[in-house]
Every structure is written in C-alpha cells, then in structure tokens.
Amino acid sequence: MALTLSFLTTATAVECIFPFVPENRQSGAGITLRSFLPTATAVLALKSAPTCHMVGASFTPGQCSGTQGMFRFAMSGNCQSVGKCPERRICAFFRDRLRLFCTVGKMEADDNNDSDQFSDDDVYNNLDENDFDLFELTEEQRAELANVLNDDDESGDELDDENLPLFFTRPRFQWSGGDYVEPRTPRKEFDRQPGPVRVCDPCMKAVDYFQFFYSDTVFSELVKFANDNAELKKRTEPQKNKGEWKKLTVEEIKAYYGLLIMKDILRLDRDAHYWHTGAEHFLLSTKFGGVMSRDRFFQIRRYLYFVDPKKDVDRGDKLHKIRYILDTVRRSFMDEYIPHKEVTVDEAMVPFKGRLGFKQFMKDKPVKFGIKLWVCADAVTAYCYNLEVYTGKHGGQINKLMGLSARVVIGLTKPIHNFGHIVFTDNFYTSPVLAKYLAGKDTYLCGTVRPNRIGYPADLVKTNAEIRRMPRGASEWRQCEGMVATAWKDNRLVHYLSSAHTPDWPPNAPSVTTQRRQKDGTVVEFQCPPSVAAYAEFMNGVDRLDQNTRQNKSKKSMKWYRRVETKLMETSIYNAYVIEGDTVPHKVDGKTKRDFLSFKLDLAHQLIGDGYTERHQTGGRPRSDVNNTPPRLDRTDHWPVAGVGKDHTCVVCTARHKQYRDTHAGVKYADNPNKISKTTMMCEKCRVYLCCNNHKDCFKVYHTRVQYV
C-alpha cells in the first residue's frame, strides 16, 4: 500500500510516493521526489486517505530517504500512529472533517531517541507563520497562529480548533445511476425572511432609500476629499489649477449627484449641451442651469475624489483610488438586505477603453472592453448583494486546488454560507469540487458545467454521433453524494450539475415543460429536468441587474475610477428601488406600475430640491429668455395677501399629496401623510394659494426651491 502525496507550490507540482508499512518498522522507507525544487515549505495533499485532506512539510531536493522529518495532522481526539519507520513518522488525529493545523518544517531527529512520537514543542519550534498560504485564513486566525508560534511559554501551545478554516483536497467522485438515493446528510432548509433588514416607513421617499447606501456620512466624506484634493492640486500644480475654488458643501454635492442621474436619463453626446442657452438650438434647452452653473459642475467633477488625498497611497492596492467608496457601499449592500433562497453569481462589465492594466475583453458581452466585476445578486429581485472588482491574477492568494472561478464564488457567497441558499452559476464557475465544498457549508450549487471538469462523470460525455442519435428533450443523469449531473439534449447536448435538486420531478409535483419550434414551423413540447428548469428561471439575476445599471459607453472618460464609482451609484439606486418595492408594492391592480425610471426621476429631483435652492444671478450678462428661471423663483415682489373666498387648497400641499399617492399605489386618503390643506392666503404676483402660517412654510418653499414637492 502506498500513499500518494501531491506536493503543491506556486511554481510547480511534485508527486511523492511514500511506501506505507504499518507492521514492519525496520523497513527502509523513504520519499522520492519526481522533480527537484529548492528547500521550501509547501502544502501537501494526502490523496489516498479519504479522511486526511491536507498536511504540510518541507523537503530537500533529490532522494529524501536519509533525511529525518515528520508529517502532522491536528484534530480533536486522541493521537493515533498510522505509520512508523526509523526515518519518517506520521502522527494524525482522525475526525469526520479534517482541519488543517500547520505545516511542519524539516526536523533533525536524534538517532538515540527511543520515542516514537514528536512532542508538541518540537512542532511549534519549527513553525513560522510565513509558511502558511491558505485560502480561508483570516486575519484573526493568522494573528492567533502567530501568537502561538512566537510564544516562548511551553505550557500554552494550543490552537482553537473551532476557529481554524476548513480545507480539503480535490476529492474523488464515484458516480452511479439507477434509482436516486437521498444524500446521507439532509439538505438544510432555508428559513430566513428575505427582504430589507430594517423596518422601513411607507412614507419614506426615494432619497431616503438611496441614503441607505450613500448616506450623509458618505457625502460628508466625499465633500472633505474633494476640498482637500482641490487644495492639494492648487498648492502643488498652481499653473494647471488657476480657477477659484469655493468650498464644496453636502447640499451642493447632492445636487451634483442629482444632475448626474438626470444626465443618465436625458442623454446628450456632449455635457456642455445640458447648459445650452442659444436660440438657434432651442430644443437643447434644459433646466440644468437653474440648479448649477456649467463651470461649477465641471469644477466639482474635476476635483471629486473617492479617497483621502492626504493619506499615503498603498501602491500594492490597484483599487486604492476608490477603496473608501467601494468598501463602504459593498458593506451597506450586505447589511441592508437578506437575499432570497436563490442567488446568482456572474460577471458584469463597466465600459472603459482607456489605458488600464486590468482592463478586460469579453467578446460575448454587450460591453466588450472594460473593467470586469464579479457580482452576487438575488435571483428573484436582482438586488446586488456583493461584488468584487477583478484586478488580475492574485498569485498565491488563489487556492491551487480550486482555481479562480471557485475562489470567486466562495468569496462572494461567504456571508450567506450555512443558511441553505442555492447558488446559480454558468459553466465558467460550476465544478464538482466547488459543489462539494459549498455543500459542506450548507450552501448548494446549480448550473451548467463543462464536461471536461475534473470529477465530472465521463460516461455522460457523448461523441458527436451519439449526440445526433439522441432525441430532443432526452436526458441522462448520474448521482454522487447528493450531487446530480445531468446531460440534457436541446439544440445540442448541455451538461448541468446540481447539489440542490433531484434528477426527476417528484410524483406529486407538476413537471415543467418547454416548447421548441422545429424547422417546419411546428411546435414541440417536452419535459425539462428539475435542474434545467431551475437554471432557466434563476440564472438571470446578474444580467437583469446589469441591464438596469448600464452606463453610456459612448461618453469618453480618462478616469477609470469614476466609471467604477458611477456603476456603484447606479447599483445603489437600483438596490434602493428594490427595497422600496419590498416596503410598498410597485404594482397594484388597476394602477400603473412604478418603474425604475420613475424612481430615478423622483430621486434626482429630491437630491436637488431637498435643501439646495435655485442659484442666484450674481451679475454679468443675463441669460436668454429661452432658459430663464420660472417667475416664482425670481425673488421679486412676491407678497402674501388675502385671497377671495375660503374654499381654496394650497398648491404645495396638493402637489405633495398627489406625488405620494402616485408613488404609493393603492394607498388610502387617510393613510396619506401629506394632507391637503385649505388656505385663504395667496401670492400677489403668482396668484396661487399657499399656506402661510406658524405650522407650514409652503409660501417660502414654493418661492425658493426648484423642486418643492
């Protein structure tokens, strides 16, 4: 009997053969390396023992039979010797799941030592925390390990086994057909209540939901960063920054973001056209100039910054220019919402064609050039739960046994492990190794899979001749430890892998069918396996999110980080729209659905009108009459006077009442917080009735705010 060990490093892989002689202790056993490497500590995978998953050791190149050393496992339980010889000793603790304890350096053994075991002190004294290159080792676990390794007190050398990460090597799969057998460990039932974490007031406006992610604290930080950046640029590069800079305020940056949203709705090829006032092109006129001057808008955009410019830059972090806003918004995405049972992991693209080291090309995406995002979204509502910007290969941070695609899925779904979620992925991510790993975390996988994935059943891979003979709608399946691999014939043979579904529909459950049109025009209906039907229903979560948060790729931008921040803002707006829909239904019978565009329009005007008033004309050439301000905002000769009669309603209260009624379909009059008030006071110039008393300031709001609703 021989134990085959895979010797994995960042440079190459070496296989070792260890003759396992449990009875004959005098046998001359050794380990022969099939390749030559310098002395280094690396990770070893013990393949032939099903309960032994990982162990580390150091070797010198060449024939190692003359070198003393040791392999050690650490688990709960009693130590048992599984193999002894004069030159190698293996000490292991057995458990249902192995937790990696440590890698053990090269150790010189005393020939006169009669002991058959190494002490714990010998293990710790030959360890170094730099020997660890583990996938799930957190900072707390690394600090705990370092404390043990650096502790000179020989009495306290213990690690908390419960806090150590779970690891395993690439397992072996034994697929079988026949009758379906339920997994030995029942699947965890999903029992969470999906939706917003906090209880939301139905009276909340669009801006209130948006500020779950872009809060006043975030806006205050952006104002501070922009002011500091402008001051720094003017001090270091005065020739390139000659314009006068007025301190930015929170109200002004909210108005700036409101205009950004309106620019996405009203798309013009040149930003200057939004402030066009010429009579020759009068159809270009907008109200942007009434909110903020063109030069001020461009000045804010120039100095807007998403990280503290006074702090030292971490050049090793490729995303340091958006680190603050990226981490803050991502954290709020996860804190504010509980996703449904079904989630989707896929990639999205941020359009960018400038020079950038981690720019990607994806020929099958609508946006072919740009910055790739890994996204985990709710498959039901398309809420963006987590995302990660792809900046290139991570080197040693990628788990060598599972690869980049598995690392992405594990990293994005880690906050929802152990709750019974089902993760839907395409064939770039899906693999039997990943499905088995997630099943150990009470999280299940379903998706298309490439038939050449390691561990996929080979007998489901068909030749072209066999595929042509299969009728459309035919399927075959194999099972292994709760996983079901299905080969289903559509236009071509498509392979699926699921750890959450059975191969066939239950007898008492209705089956799902699909329709396909033949070449002669006839429609054929045939049955879909459960995993195929679920994949078709829930795989589009990220695609729907990407469609609703698309950016205008025709606009040229030299700053990549602004494109990413704009994507974060658009995603935050959509997430706010989803939370609003969970609080107040967007669709009520007999009413028009409140769509995403209506939400964005309300949000833009509320960001502009909530605290930021119409800018004053301070001198210079007056604007043309084409884009003149409304008469109610000219601040001239507006006096409250008594009107005629008593049966008049305030225009501000009425507008607010109607706006709430339109955005909250089905609300009763008694439940509307904006009551319609009667008044006898009117504006002498505007000839409209407005509240003007100690309780309401509708007269002031009407004459000072662009958006008074």
Tab-separated table of C-alpha atoms in Angstrom, residues 148-351:
chain	number	residue	atom	x	y	z
A	148	VAL	CA	1.250	30.501	19.327
A	149	LEU	CA	4.355	30.360	17.178
A	150	ASN	CA	6.020	33.325	18.899
A	151	ASP	CA	5.094	32.322	22.430
A	152	ASP	CA	8.064	31.138	24.453
A	153	ASP	CA	5.836	29.684	27.155
A	154	GLU	CA	5.830	25.936	26.538
A	155	SER	CA	2.660	25.382	28.553
A	156	GLY	CA	0.191	27.231	26.312
A	157	ASP	CA	0.931	25.983	22.809
A	158	GLU	CA	-2.621	25.323	21.692
A	159	LEU	CA	-4.768	26.473	18.816
A	160	ASP	CA	-8.534	26.710	18.946
A	161	ASP	CA	-9.659	24.029	16.527
A	162	GLU	CA	-13.099	25.588	16.116
A	163	ASN	CA	-11.624	28.810	14.698
A	164	LEU	CA	-9.408	27.119	12.141
A	165	PRO	CA	-10.539	27.129	8.484
A	166	LEU	CA	-11.886	24.040	6.775
A	167	PHE	CA	-9.798	22.645	3.943
A	168	PHE	CA	-9.845	19.646	1.742
A	169	THR	CA	-8.035	18.445	-1.331
A	170	ARG	CA	-9.687	17.680	-4.609
A	171	PRO	CA	-11.964	14.757	-3.663
A	172	ARG	CA	-12.634	11.642	-5.684
A	173	PHE	CA	-16.138	11.127	-7.011
A	174	GLN	CA	-17.906	7.831	-7.597
A	175	TRP	CA	-20.894	8.480	-9.848
A	176	SER	CA	-23.705	5.976	-10.163
A	177	GLY	CA	-27.020	5.654	-11.974
A	178	GLY	CA	-30.102	3.640	-11.167
A	179	ASP	CA	-32.586	4.752	-8.538
A	180	TYR	CA	-31.956	8.100	-6.909
A	181	VAL	CA	-30.631	7.886	-3.353
A	182	GLU	CA	-31.146	10.790	-0.969
A	183	PRO	CA	-27.895	12.184	0.483
A	184	ARG	CA	-26.889	10.877	3.875
A	185	THR	CA	-26.816	14.400	5.291
A	186	PRO	CA	-30.200	16.086	4.688
A	187	ARG	CA	-30.061	19.417	2.881
A	188	LYS	CA	-30.507	22.418	5.135
A	189	GLU	CA	-33.870	24.099	4.822
A	190	PHE	CA	-33.821	27.810	4.026
A	191	ASP	CA	-35.694	29.526	6.859
A	192	ARG	CA	-34.649	33.191	6.578
A	193	GLN	CA	-37.073	36.008	5.805
A	194	PRO	CA	-35.788	37.679	2.614
A	195	GLY	CA	-36.064	41.414	2.191
A	196	PRO	CA	-34.849	44.608	3.891
A	197	VAL	CA	-33.129	44.203	7.244
A	198	ARG	CA	-34.507	47.384	8.756
A	199	VAL	CA	-38.210	48.181	9.062
A	200	CYS	CA	-38.979	50.949	6.562
A	201	ASP	CA	-41.686	53.571	6.906
A	202	PRO	CA	-44.101	53.528	3.932
A	203	CYS	CA	-43.913	57.331	3.952
A	204	MET	CA	-40.212	57.305	3.022
A	205	LYS	CA	-39.137	58.981	-0.215
A	206	ALA	CA	-36.783	57.694	-2.887
A	207	VAL	CA	-33.902	59.725	-1.464
A	208	ASP	CA	-34.372	58.070	1.944
A	209	TYR	CA	-33.897	54.602	0.435
A	210	PHE	CA	-30.895	55.800	-1.575
A	211	GLN	CA	-29.251	57.097	1.571
A	212	PHE	CA	-29.117	53.578	2.974
A	213	PHE	CA	-26.031	53.314	0.748
A	214	TYR	CA	-24.957	56.914	0.021
A	215	SER	CA	-25.630	58.285	3.479
A	216	ASP	CA	-24.933	61.787	4.752
A	217	THR	CA	-21.711	60.398	6.228
A	218	VAL	CA	-20.586	59.233	2.781
A	219	PHE	CA	-21.479	62.582	1.216
A	220	SER	CA	-19.620	64.404	4.007
A	221	GLU	CA	-16.516	62.321	3.375
A	222	LEU	CA	-16.704	62.974	-0.371
A	223	VAL	CA	-17.002	66.713	0.327
A	224	LYS	CA	-13.931	66.555	2.564
A	225	PHE	CA	-11.967	64.566	-0.026
A	226	ALA	CA	-12.922	66.997	-2.806
A	227	ASN	CA	-11.975	70.092	-0.806
A	228	ASP	CA	-8.670	68.557	0.265
A	229	ASN	CA	-7.937	67.438	-3.287
A	230	ALA	CA	-8.616	70.917	-4.693
A	231	GLU	CA	-6.383	72.499	-2.066
A	232	LEU	CA	-3.613	69.995	-2.764
A	233	LYS	CA	-3.790	70.446	-6.540
A	234	LYS	CA	-3.705	74.230	-6.272
A	235	ARG	CA	-0.693	74.084	-3.992
A	236	THR	CA	1.324	71.533	-5.971
A	237	GLU	CA	0.254	72.452	-9.534
A	238	PRO	CA	-0.822	76.120	-9.477
A	239	GLN	CA	-0.346	76.615	-13.228
A	240	LYS	CA	-2.869	73.874	-14.053
A	241	ASN	CA	-5.378	74.897	-11.372
A	242	LYS	CA	-5.862	78.658	-11.675
A	243	GLY	CA	-9.603	78.854	-11.147
A	244	GLU	CA	-11.042	79.969	-7.837
A	245	TRP	CA	-12.357	77.087	-5.741
A	246	LYS	CA	-15.338	77.645	-3.468
A	247	LYS	CA	-15.667	75.141	-0.651
A	248	LEU	CA	-17.987	72.294	-1.566
A	249	THR	CA	-20.949	71.549	0.715
A	250	VAL	CA	-23.099	68.474	1.314
A	251	GLU	CA	-26.168	70.142	-0.246
A	252	GLU	CA	-24.172	71.057	-3.330
A	253	ILE	CA	-22.732	67.580	-3.865
A	254	LYS	CA	-26.231	66.108	-3.521
A	255	ALA	CA	-27.387	68.471	-6.252
A	256	TYR	CA	-24.376	67.373	-8.310
A	257	TYR	CA	-25.388	63.725	-7.976
A	258	GLY	CA	-28.962	64.653	-8.848
A	259	LEU	CA	-27.721	66.185	-12.100
A	260	LEU	CA	-25.639	63.053	-12.781
A	261	ILE	CA	-28.800	60.963	-12.544
A	262	MET	CA	-30.662	63.322	-14.859
A	263	LYS	CA	-27.775	63.167	-17.326
A	264	ASP	CA	-28.212	59.409	-17.463
A	265	ILE	CA	-31.928	59.842	-18.191
A	266	LEU	CA	-31.556	62.719	-20.685
A	267	ARG	CA	-28.629	61.541	-22.773
A	268	LEU	CA	-26.714	64.075	-24.859
A	269	ASP	CA	-23.388	63.422	-26.543
A	270	ARG	CA	-21.696	66.485	-25.017
A	271	ASP	CA	-22.031	67.573	-21.413
A	272	ALA	CA	-21.976	71.249	-22.395
A	273	HIS	CA	-25.261	70.789	-24.272
A	274	TYR	CA	-27.108	70.428	-20.963
A	275	TRP	CA	-26.391	74.130	-20.323
A	276	HIS	CA	-27.106	75.309	-23.878
A	277	THR	CA	-28.977	78.647	-23.993
A	278	GLY	CA	-28.686	79.658	-27.655
A	279	ALA	CA	-31.875	80.444	-29.553
A	280	GLU	CA	-30.630	78.689	-32.692
A	281	HIS	CA	-30.822	75.284	-30.963
A	282	PHE	CA	-33.710	75.943	-28.607
A	283	LEU	CA	-34.686	72.246	-28.387
A	284	LEU	CA	-31.485	71.564	-26.434
A	285	SER	CA	-32.617	73.729	-23.546
A	286	THR	CA	-32.821	72.063	-20.109
A	287	LYS	CA	-33.179	73.302	-16.543
A	288	PHE	CA	-29.652	72.304	-15.534
A	289	GLY	CA	-28.515	75.917	-15.483
A	290	GLY	CA	-31.145	76.725	-12.894
A	291	VAL	CA	-29.606	74.219	-10.484
A	292	MET	CA	-25.877	74.661	-11.019
A	293	SER	CA	-23.710	76.604	-13.438
A	294	ARG	CA	-21.812	74.701	-16.091
A	295	ASP	CA	-18.406	75.810	-14.843
A	296	ARG	CA	-19.214	74.830	-11.261
A	297	PHE	CA	-20.414	71.388	-12.364
A	298	PHE	CA	-17.226	70.780	-14.324
A	299	GLN	CA	-15.135	72.079	-11.432
A	300	ILE	CA	-16.755	69.670	-8.953
A	301	ARG	CA	-16.248	66.807	-11.378
A	302	ARG	CA	-12.589	67.753	-11.747
A	303	TYR	CA	-11.777	67.691	-8.038
A	304	LEU	CA	-14.179	64.991	-6.896
A	305	TYR	CA	-12.133	62.264	-5.190
A	306	PHE	CA	-13.090	58.989	-3.520
A	307	VAL	CA	-10.213	58.541	-1.077
A	308	ASP	CA	-8.415	60.830	1.348
A	309	PRO	CA	-5.700	62.566	-0.728
A	310	LYS	CA	-3.700	63.391	2.411
A	311	LYS	CA	-3.099	59.757	3.321
A	312	ASP	CA	-0.249	57.695	1.959
A	313	VAL	CA	-1.231	55.625	-1.058
A	314	ASP	CA	-0.954	51.846	-0.906
A	315	ARG	CA	0.626	51.220	-4.300
A	316	GLY	CA	0.068	47.498	-3.911
A	317	ASP	CA	-3.688	48.098	-3.963
A	318	LYS	CA	-4.795	48.601	-7.569
A	319	LEU	CA	-8.143	49.942	-6.349
A	320	HIS	CA	-6.753	52.467	-3.864
A	321	LYS	CA	-8.431	55.368	-5.717
A	322	ILE	CA	-11.905	54.010	-4.931
A	323	ARG	CA	-11.138	51.953	-1.840
A	324	TYR	CA	-13.227	54.021	0.582
A	325	ILE	CA	-16.387	54.246	-1.509
A	326	LEU	CA	-16.078	50.639	-2.726
A	327	ASP	CA	-15.753	49.134	0.755
A	328	THR	CA	-18.437	51.382	2.240
A	329	VAL	CA	-21.051	50.692	-0.414
A	330	ARG	CA	-20.311	46.941	-0.565
A	331	ARG	CA	-20.699	46.666	3.185
A	332	SER	CA	-24.025	48.511	3.101
A	333	PHE	CA	-25.280	46.228	0.302
A	334	MET	CA	-24.848	43.210	2.578
A	335	ASP	CA	-26.041	44.931	5.762
A	336	GLU	CA	-29.341	46.238	4.371
A	337	TYR	CA	-30.836	43.179	2.675
A	338	ILE	CA	-31.336	39.433	3.101
A	339	PRO	CA	-31.413	37.720	-0.307
A	340	HIS	CA	-33.898	35.060	-1.307
A	341	LYS	CA	-33.023	31.387	-1.295
A	342	GLU	CA	-31.816	31.579	-4.907
A	343	VAL	CA	-28.814	33.783	-5.711
A	344	THR	CA	-26.817	34.214	-8.912
A	345	VAL	CA	-23.070	34.655	-9.391
A	346	ASP	CA	-21.896	36.025	-12.731
A	347	GLU	CA	-19.713	38.753	-14.194
A	348	ALA	CA	-20.652	42.285	-15.277
A	349	MET	CA	-18.687	44.854	-17.261
A	350	VAL	CA	-18.011	48.552	-16.678
A	351	PRO	CA	-17.307	50.200	-20.070
